[in-house]
XYZ file of C-alpha atoms in Angstrom:
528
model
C -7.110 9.125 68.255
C -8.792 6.132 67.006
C -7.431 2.852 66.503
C -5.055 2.461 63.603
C -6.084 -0.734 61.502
C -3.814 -2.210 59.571
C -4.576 -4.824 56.670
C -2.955 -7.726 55.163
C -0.459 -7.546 52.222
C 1.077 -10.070 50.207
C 1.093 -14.216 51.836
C 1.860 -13.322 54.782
C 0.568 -11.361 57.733
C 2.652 -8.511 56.810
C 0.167 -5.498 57.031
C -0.223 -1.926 56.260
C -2.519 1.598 57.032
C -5.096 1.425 54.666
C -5.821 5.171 54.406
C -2.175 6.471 54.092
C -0.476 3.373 52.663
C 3.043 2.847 53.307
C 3.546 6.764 54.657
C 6.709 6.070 56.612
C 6.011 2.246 56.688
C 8.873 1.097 55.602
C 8.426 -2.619 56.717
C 4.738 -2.150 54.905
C 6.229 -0.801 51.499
C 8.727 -3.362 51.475
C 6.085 -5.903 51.523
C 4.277 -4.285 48.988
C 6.685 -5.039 46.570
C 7.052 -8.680 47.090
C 3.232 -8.843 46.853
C 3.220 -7.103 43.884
C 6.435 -9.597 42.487
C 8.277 -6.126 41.688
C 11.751 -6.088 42.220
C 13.229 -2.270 42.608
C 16.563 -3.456 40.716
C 14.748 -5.182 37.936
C 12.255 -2.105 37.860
C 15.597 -0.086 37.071
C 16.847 -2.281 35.092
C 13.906 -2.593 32.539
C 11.352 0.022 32.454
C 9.694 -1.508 29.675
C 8.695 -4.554 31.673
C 5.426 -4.537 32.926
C 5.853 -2.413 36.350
C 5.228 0.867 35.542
C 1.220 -0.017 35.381
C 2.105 -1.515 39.307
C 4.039 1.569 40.027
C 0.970 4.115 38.726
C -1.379 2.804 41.088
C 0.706 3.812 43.582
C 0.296 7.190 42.302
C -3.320 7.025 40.961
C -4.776 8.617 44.178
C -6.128 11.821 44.799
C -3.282 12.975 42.243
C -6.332 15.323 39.653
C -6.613 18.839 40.894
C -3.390 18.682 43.933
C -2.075 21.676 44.690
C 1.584 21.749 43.157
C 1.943 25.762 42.655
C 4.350 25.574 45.870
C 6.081 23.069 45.000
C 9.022 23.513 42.293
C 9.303 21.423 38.437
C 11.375 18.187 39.445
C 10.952 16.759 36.407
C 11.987 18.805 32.582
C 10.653 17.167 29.759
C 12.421 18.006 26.469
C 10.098 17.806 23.713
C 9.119 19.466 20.034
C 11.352 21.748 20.478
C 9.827 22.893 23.550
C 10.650 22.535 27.371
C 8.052 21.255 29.612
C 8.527 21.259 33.131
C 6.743 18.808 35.383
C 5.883 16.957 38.766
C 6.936 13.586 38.758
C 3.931 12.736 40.967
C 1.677 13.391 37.978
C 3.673 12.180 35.119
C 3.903 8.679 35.914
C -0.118 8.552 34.663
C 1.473 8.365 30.923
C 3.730 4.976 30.899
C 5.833 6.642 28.337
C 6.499 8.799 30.637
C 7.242 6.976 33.386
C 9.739 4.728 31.467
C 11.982 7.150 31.162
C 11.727 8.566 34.095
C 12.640 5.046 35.611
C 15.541 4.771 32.860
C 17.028 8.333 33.421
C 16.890 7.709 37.428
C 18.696 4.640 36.565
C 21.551 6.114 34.933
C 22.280 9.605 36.226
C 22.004 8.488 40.130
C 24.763 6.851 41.680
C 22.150 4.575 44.156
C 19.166 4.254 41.629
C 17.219 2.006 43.949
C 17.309 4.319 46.897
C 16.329 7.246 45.068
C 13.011 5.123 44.008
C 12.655 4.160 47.279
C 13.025 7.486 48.494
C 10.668 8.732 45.383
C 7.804 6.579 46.620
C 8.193 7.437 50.499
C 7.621 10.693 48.842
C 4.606 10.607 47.002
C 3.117 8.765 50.093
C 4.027 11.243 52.686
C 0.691 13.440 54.146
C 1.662 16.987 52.418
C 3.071 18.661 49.958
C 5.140 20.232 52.124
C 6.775 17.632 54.350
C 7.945 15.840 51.075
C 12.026 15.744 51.286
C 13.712 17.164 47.913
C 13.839 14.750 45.207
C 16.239 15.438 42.469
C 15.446 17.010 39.578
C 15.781 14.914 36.265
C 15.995 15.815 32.672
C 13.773 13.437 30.233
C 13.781 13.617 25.955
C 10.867 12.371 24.114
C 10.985 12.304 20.306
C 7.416 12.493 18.446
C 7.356 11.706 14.392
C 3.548 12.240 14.274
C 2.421 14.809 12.323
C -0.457 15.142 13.960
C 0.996 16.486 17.492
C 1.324 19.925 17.494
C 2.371 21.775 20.233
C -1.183 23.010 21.667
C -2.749 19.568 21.355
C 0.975 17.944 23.229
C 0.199 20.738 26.012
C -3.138 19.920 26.239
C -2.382 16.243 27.418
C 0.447 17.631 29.247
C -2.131 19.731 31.598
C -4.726 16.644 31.579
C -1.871 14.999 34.367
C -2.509 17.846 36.318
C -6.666 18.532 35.732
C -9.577 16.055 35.104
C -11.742 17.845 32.574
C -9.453 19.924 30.450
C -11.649 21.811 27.636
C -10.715 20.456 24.321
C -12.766 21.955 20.821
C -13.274 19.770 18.392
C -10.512 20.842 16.009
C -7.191 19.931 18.569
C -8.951 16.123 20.046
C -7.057 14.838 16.875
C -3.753 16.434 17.787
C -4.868 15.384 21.383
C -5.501 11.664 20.960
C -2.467 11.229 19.127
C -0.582 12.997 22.139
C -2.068 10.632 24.371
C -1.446 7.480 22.256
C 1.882 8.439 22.392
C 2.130 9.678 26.184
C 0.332 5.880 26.424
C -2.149 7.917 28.610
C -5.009 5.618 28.580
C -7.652 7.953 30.492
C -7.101 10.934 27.634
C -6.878 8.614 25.078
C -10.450 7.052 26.168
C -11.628 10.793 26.678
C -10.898 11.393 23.125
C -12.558 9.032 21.784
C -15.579 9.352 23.288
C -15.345 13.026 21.760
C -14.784 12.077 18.392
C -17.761 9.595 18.477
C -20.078 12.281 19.490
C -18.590 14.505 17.098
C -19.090 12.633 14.026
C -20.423 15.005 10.902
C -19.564 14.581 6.698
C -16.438 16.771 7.794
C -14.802 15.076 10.876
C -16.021 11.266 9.300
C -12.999 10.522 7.475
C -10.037 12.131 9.787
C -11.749 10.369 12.567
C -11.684 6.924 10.792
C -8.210 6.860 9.688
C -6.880 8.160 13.540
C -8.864 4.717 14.544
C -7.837 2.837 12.359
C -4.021 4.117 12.867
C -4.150 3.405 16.625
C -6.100 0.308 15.980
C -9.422 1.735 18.228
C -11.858 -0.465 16.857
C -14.582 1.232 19.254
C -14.103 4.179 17.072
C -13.511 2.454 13.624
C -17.059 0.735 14.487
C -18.920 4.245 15.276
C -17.862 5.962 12.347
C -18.822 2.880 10.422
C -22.341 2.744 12.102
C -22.775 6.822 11.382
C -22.150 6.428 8.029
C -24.144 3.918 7.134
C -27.090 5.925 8.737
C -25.795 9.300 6.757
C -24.111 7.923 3.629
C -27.356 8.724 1.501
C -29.191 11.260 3.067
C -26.648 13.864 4.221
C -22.972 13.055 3.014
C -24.196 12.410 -0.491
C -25.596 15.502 -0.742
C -22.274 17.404 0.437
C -19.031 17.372 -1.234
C -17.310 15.989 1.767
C -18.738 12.800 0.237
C -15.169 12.771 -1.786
C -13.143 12.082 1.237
C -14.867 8.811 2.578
C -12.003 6.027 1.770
C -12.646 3.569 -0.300
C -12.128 0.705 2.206
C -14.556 2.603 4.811
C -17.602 3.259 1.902
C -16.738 -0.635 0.921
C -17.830 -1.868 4.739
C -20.722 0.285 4.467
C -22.286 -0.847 1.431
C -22.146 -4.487 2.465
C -24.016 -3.695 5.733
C -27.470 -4.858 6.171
C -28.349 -1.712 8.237
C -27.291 0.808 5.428
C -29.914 3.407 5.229
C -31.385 4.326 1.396
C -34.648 5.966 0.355
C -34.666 3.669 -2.140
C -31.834 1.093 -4.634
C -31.288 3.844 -7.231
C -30.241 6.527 -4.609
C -27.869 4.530 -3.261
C -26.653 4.151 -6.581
C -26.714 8.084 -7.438
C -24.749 8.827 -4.227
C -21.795 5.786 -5.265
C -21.972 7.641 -8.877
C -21.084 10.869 -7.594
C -18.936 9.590 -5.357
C -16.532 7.719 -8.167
C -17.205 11.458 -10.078
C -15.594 13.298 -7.451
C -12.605 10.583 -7.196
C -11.913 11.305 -10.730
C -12.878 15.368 -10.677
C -10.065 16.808 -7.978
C -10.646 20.476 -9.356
C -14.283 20.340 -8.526
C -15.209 21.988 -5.362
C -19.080 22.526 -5.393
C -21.802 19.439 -5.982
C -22.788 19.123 -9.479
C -25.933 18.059 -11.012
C -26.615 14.542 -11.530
C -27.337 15.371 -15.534
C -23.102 16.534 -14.658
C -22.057 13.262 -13.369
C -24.340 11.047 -16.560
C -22.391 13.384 -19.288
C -19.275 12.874 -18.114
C -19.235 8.801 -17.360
C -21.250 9.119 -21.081
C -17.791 10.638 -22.150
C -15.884 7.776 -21.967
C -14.973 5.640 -24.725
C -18.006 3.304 -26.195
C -16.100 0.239 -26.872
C -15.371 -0.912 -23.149
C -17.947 -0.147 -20.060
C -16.753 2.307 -17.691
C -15.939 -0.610 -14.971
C -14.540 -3.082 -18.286
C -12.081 -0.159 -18.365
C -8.771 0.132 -16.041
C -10.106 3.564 -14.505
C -13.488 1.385 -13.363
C -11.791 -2.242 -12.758
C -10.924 -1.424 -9.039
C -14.474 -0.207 -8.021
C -16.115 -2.961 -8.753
C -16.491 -4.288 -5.648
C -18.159 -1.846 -5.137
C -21.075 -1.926 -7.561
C -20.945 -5.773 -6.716
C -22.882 -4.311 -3.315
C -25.650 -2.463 -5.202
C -29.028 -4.860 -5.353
C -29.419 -3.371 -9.105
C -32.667 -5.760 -9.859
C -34.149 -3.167 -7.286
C -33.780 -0.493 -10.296
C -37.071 -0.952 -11.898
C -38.177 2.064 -13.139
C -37.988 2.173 -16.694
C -36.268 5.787 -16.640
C -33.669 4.928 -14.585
C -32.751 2.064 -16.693
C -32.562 3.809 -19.630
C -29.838 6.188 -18.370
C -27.881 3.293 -16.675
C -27.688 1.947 -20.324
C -27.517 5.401 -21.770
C -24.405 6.052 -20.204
C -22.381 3.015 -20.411
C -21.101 2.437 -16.816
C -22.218 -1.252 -16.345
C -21.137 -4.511 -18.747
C -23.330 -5.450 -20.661
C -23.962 -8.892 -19.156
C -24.939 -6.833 -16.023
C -27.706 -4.825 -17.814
C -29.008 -8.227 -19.857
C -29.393 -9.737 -16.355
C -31.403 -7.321 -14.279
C -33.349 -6.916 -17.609
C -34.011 -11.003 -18.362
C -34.970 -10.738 -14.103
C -37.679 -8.279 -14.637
C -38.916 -10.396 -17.918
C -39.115 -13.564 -16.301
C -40.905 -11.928 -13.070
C -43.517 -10.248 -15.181
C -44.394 -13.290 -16.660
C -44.703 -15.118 -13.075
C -47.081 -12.306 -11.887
C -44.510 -10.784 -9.696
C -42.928 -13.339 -8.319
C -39.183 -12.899 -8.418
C -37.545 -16.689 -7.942
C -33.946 -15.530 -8.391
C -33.770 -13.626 -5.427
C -34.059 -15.899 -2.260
C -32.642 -14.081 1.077
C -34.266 -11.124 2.358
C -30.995 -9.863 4.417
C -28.879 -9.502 1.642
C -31.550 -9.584 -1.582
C -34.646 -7.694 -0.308
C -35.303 -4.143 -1.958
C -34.767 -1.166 0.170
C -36.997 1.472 0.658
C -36.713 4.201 3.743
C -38.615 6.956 5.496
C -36.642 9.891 6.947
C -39.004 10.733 9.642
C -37.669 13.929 11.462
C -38.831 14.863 14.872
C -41.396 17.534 13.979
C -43.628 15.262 11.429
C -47.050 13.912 12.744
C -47.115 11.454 9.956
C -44.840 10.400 6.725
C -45.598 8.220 3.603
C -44.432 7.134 0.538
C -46.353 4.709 -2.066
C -44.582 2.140 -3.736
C -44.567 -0.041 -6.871
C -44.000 -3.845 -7.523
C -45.194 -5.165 -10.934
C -48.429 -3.936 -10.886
C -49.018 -3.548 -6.907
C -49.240 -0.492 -5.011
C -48.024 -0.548 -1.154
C -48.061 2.590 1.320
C -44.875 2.594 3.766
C -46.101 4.706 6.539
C -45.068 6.243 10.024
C -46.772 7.690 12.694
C -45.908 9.851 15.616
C -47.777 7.988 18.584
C -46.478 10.357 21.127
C -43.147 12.677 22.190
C -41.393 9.405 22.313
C -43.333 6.910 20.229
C -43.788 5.543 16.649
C -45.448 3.284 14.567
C -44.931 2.062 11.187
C -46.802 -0.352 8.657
C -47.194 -0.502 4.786
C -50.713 -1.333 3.676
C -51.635 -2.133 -0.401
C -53.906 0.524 -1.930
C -55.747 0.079 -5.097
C -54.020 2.078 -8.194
C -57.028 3.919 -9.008
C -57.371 5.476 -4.923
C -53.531 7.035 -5.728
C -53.499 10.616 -5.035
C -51.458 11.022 -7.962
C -51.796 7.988 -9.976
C -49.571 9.252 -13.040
C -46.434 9.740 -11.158
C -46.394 6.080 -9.989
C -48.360 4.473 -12.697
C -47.463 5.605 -15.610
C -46.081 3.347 -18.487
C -46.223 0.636 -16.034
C -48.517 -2.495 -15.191
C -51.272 -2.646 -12.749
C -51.831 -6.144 -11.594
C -55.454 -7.501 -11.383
C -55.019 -9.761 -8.409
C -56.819 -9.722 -5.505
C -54.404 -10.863 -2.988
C -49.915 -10.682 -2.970
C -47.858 -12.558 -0.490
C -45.194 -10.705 0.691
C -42.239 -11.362 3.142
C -41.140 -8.455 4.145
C -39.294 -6.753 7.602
C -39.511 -2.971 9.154
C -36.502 -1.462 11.031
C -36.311 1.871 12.951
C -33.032 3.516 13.699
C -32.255 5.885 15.981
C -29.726 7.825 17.538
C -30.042 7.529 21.341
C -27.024 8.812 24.104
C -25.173 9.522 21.013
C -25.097 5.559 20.009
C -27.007 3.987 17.147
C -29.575 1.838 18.077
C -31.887 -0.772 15.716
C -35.176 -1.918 16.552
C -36.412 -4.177 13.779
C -39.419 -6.802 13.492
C -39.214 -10.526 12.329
C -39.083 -11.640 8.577
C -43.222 -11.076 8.696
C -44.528 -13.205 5.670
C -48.231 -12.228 4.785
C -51.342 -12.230 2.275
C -52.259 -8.674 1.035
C -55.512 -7.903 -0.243
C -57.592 -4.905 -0.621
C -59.953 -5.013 2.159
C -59.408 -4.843 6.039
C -57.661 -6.503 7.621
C -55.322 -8.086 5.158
C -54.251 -4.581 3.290
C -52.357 -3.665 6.097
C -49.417 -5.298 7.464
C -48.472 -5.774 11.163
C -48.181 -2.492 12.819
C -45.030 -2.079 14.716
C -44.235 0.416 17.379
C -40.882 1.767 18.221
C -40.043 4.175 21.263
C -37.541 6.542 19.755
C -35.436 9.543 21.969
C -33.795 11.500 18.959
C -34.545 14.051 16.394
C -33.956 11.079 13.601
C -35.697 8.482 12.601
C -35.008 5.658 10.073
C -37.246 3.606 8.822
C -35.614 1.572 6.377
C -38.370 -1.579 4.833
C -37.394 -4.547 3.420
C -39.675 -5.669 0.955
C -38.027 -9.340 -0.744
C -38.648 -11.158 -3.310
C -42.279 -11.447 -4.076
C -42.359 -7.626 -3.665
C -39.686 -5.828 -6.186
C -41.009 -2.388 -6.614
C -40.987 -0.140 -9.847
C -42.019 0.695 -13.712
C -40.206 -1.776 -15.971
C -41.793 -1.090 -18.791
C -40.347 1.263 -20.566
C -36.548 0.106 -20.532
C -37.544 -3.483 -20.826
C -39.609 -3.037 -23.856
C -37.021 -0.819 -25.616
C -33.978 -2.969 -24.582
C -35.589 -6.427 -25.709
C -36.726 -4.770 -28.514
C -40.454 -5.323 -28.370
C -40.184 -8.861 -26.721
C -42.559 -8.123 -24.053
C -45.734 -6.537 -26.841
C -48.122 -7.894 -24.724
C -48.204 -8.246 -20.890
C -48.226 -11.704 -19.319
C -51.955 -12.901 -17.906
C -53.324 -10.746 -14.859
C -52.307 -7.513 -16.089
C -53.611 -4.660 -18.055
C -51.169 -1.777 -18.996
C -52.083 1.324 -17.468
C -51.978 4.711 -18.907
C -51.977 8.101 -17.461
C -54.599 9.880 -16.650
């Protein structure tokens, strides 16, 4: 038999096995406590008190996966109307748990401290089978949260006894709450880490609230950082899109990372979303002519967000960059349908006015962050190459990604001429093609991706650079990104010199023929 070494505990030279800690070392356990400033009597005393997270670690080892079949239930839990028998051993990983454990050893024993004593010898000894009897106690635990049920409470009952117990999707709710209660940090943890890789336009909202009702600000923050990824392009589409709370869609909308194909998307999706608030009966998406007739329903007198029904959301609207709505259709039915003040409309319109007449320039909008117009790429994993052309008072700008390799991207916008446009009507038409030959632009690219089930950004600098037509100042800087996932977003901000769109047509029927002639270095276009 080897040599038995023996380590030092606590001030002194006091020391212990360190393999088998305290098993029948009395002297050594004793020790233990005083290095550990635990006093048994005050441990009995006040089970609240900070000890039981000193007493676990006694019984942290080697406890996941023990044989305990031969061994008989010292421990019944009384519990949803349910009885729960268990191994004291194993329960003292939940601190609720263990406090009452400690508090019913404390008062149906005549010698509390010795039975502890005697409880820990236990635990310590080498087998199951050479552990003496401890006596059997009777524990009640009273849950008010509705969401334990009696599946999801067993569950975290049988993670004491198993590492990886399977959990589906539809019980880690009833789960986490178990172990929030249980105060059974590993499951909890588990849990979460489930729900964040579970996110979807149905799980999004339960998920939120459960972290914001246990205050888990890991998971608060992922649901916020999935839904500003998915707010446009998938939950806006869905009807699910009813049940994001307020507060939630509120944080998104003021992020700098939220993800739109473009300003007046963003604004369809917040539309539809205020429709469904106000439309409980409607269970299928409706058609965005649906949502206009119905917000054009309301009384003429007052603006929909003038009106009490409106006044809440609009600090909501607040967050929507509406000077980057410049297409003169869109406009229109923004006006047509009487959902913003007046002052609003007059506002973005006077913007547009004032940055024809400066040849583009826009010198009310200053910071790119929070000003910039939006426009964004959905580049799935299967494309070769995506692009979109885009409009700015008379210039034309290509936003375009490339697949580089399995794992690689890059992404620039160049200017194009209007007359090279594939389909010049579509973006042209009724709107102004500047005649000069270069346009500075500041402007930024980001990529998002999802990698290991986090979000990640990769962005450039605020890049500010002379366009012309010819090589190499049409094209801007070309950035590369190494992406992992199936999705890719490529949102580009494109600031103040650069606010894309057709004004035209609303700004020269709202100012009532103010603007019959275009300012110098600009010819209307017409459609070919």
């Amino acid at each position: 038999i080897g040599r038995l070494e023996r380590r030092m505990v606590g001030s002194t030279n006091r020391w212990r096995f360190p393999r088998e800690p305290f098993s029948g070392d009395l002297l050594g356990l004793s020790q233990m406590w005083k290095a550990l400033n635990v006093d048994f009597e005050e441990v009995l005393k006040d089970p609240d008190r900070l000890y039981v997270s000193q007493i676990q670690k006694i019984f942290s080892r080697n406890l996941k996966n023990k044989t305990i079949q031969s061994r008989e239930a010292d421990v019944i839990l009384k519990c949803l109307g349910s009885t729960w028998e268990l191994h004291q051993p194993h329960l003292f990983q939940s601190e609720t748990l263990a406090k009452l454990y400690l508090m019913a050893l404390s008062q149906g024993t005549t010698s509390p401290k010795k039975e502890l004593e005697r409880l820990l010898q236990a635990q310590l000894c080498g087998s199951v089978q050479e552990r003496p009897p401890i006596k059997k106690m009777i524990i009640s635990l009273k849950i008010n949260d509705p969401l334990v049920t009696k599946v999801a409470f067993a569950t975290a009952l049988k993670s004491l006894y198993l590492s990886e117990v399977e959990m589906n999707m539809d019980d880690v709710l009833g789960v986490l709450a178990s172990a929030h209660i249980l105060q059974f940090s590993s499951l909890f943890q588990r849990c979460v880490a489930m729900m964040m890789n579970g996110l979807t336009p149905t799980t999004i909202k339960s998920f939120y609230v459960a972290g914001c009702k246990y205050k888990e600000e890991q998971l608060t923050t992922a649901c916020e950082k999935w839904l500003e990824m998915n707010l446009v392009p998938l939950v806006g589409r869905q009807i699910h899109l009813r049940k994001i709370p307020q507060e939630l869609l509120h944080r998104v909308l003021r992020s700098p990372r939220l993800f739109t194909f473009n300003e007046f998307h963003l604004l369809k999706t917040l539309l539809l979303w205020v429709f469904l608030q106000l439309n409980h009966r409607i269970q299928t998406v409706p058609v965005h002519e649906t949502v206009l007739a119905f917000f054009n329903s309301f009384p003429k007198k007052y603006s929909f967000l003038d009106q009490d029904t409106g006044q809440s959301l609009v600090p909501l609207f607040l967050c929507v960059r509406l000077h980057g709505i410049i297409k003169g259709k869109n406009l229109e039915e923004l006006r047509h349908i009487n959902f913003f003040p007046e002052s609003w409309l007059i506002r973005v319109t006077a913007n547009h006015y004032h940055a024809l007449e400066s040849g583009g320039d826009m010198v009310h909008v200053k910071d790119l962050t929070t000003q910039a117009m939006r426009f964004g790429l959905l580049f799935n994993q299967e494309y070769t190459t995506h692009s979109e052309i885009i409009a700015v008072y008379g210039f034309f700008f290509e936003i375009k990604g490339i697949k580089q390799d399995t794992t690689s991207y890059s992404f620039y916008m160049q200017r194009v001429r209007h007359t090279d446009l594939e389909f010049p009507s579509s973006v042209c038409k009724h709107g102004p093609v500047s005649l000069r030959a270069e346009r500075l632009v500041k402007y930024e690219i980001r990529a998002q991706t999802l990698v290991d089930g986090k979000w990640q950004e990769f962005r450039t600098n605020q890049i500010t650079q002379k366009f012309g037509f010819v090589k190499p100042s049409c094209k801007s800087h070309v950035s590369v990104f190494d992406l992992f996932m199936s999705f890719l977003f490529f949102p580009s901000s494109l600031p103040p010199h650069l606010f894309f769109g057709d004004p035209w047509l609303y700004i020269s029927s709202y100012l009532q023929g103010k603007l019959a002639h275009f300012p110098k270095d600009y010819h209307r276009s017409t459609p070919r």
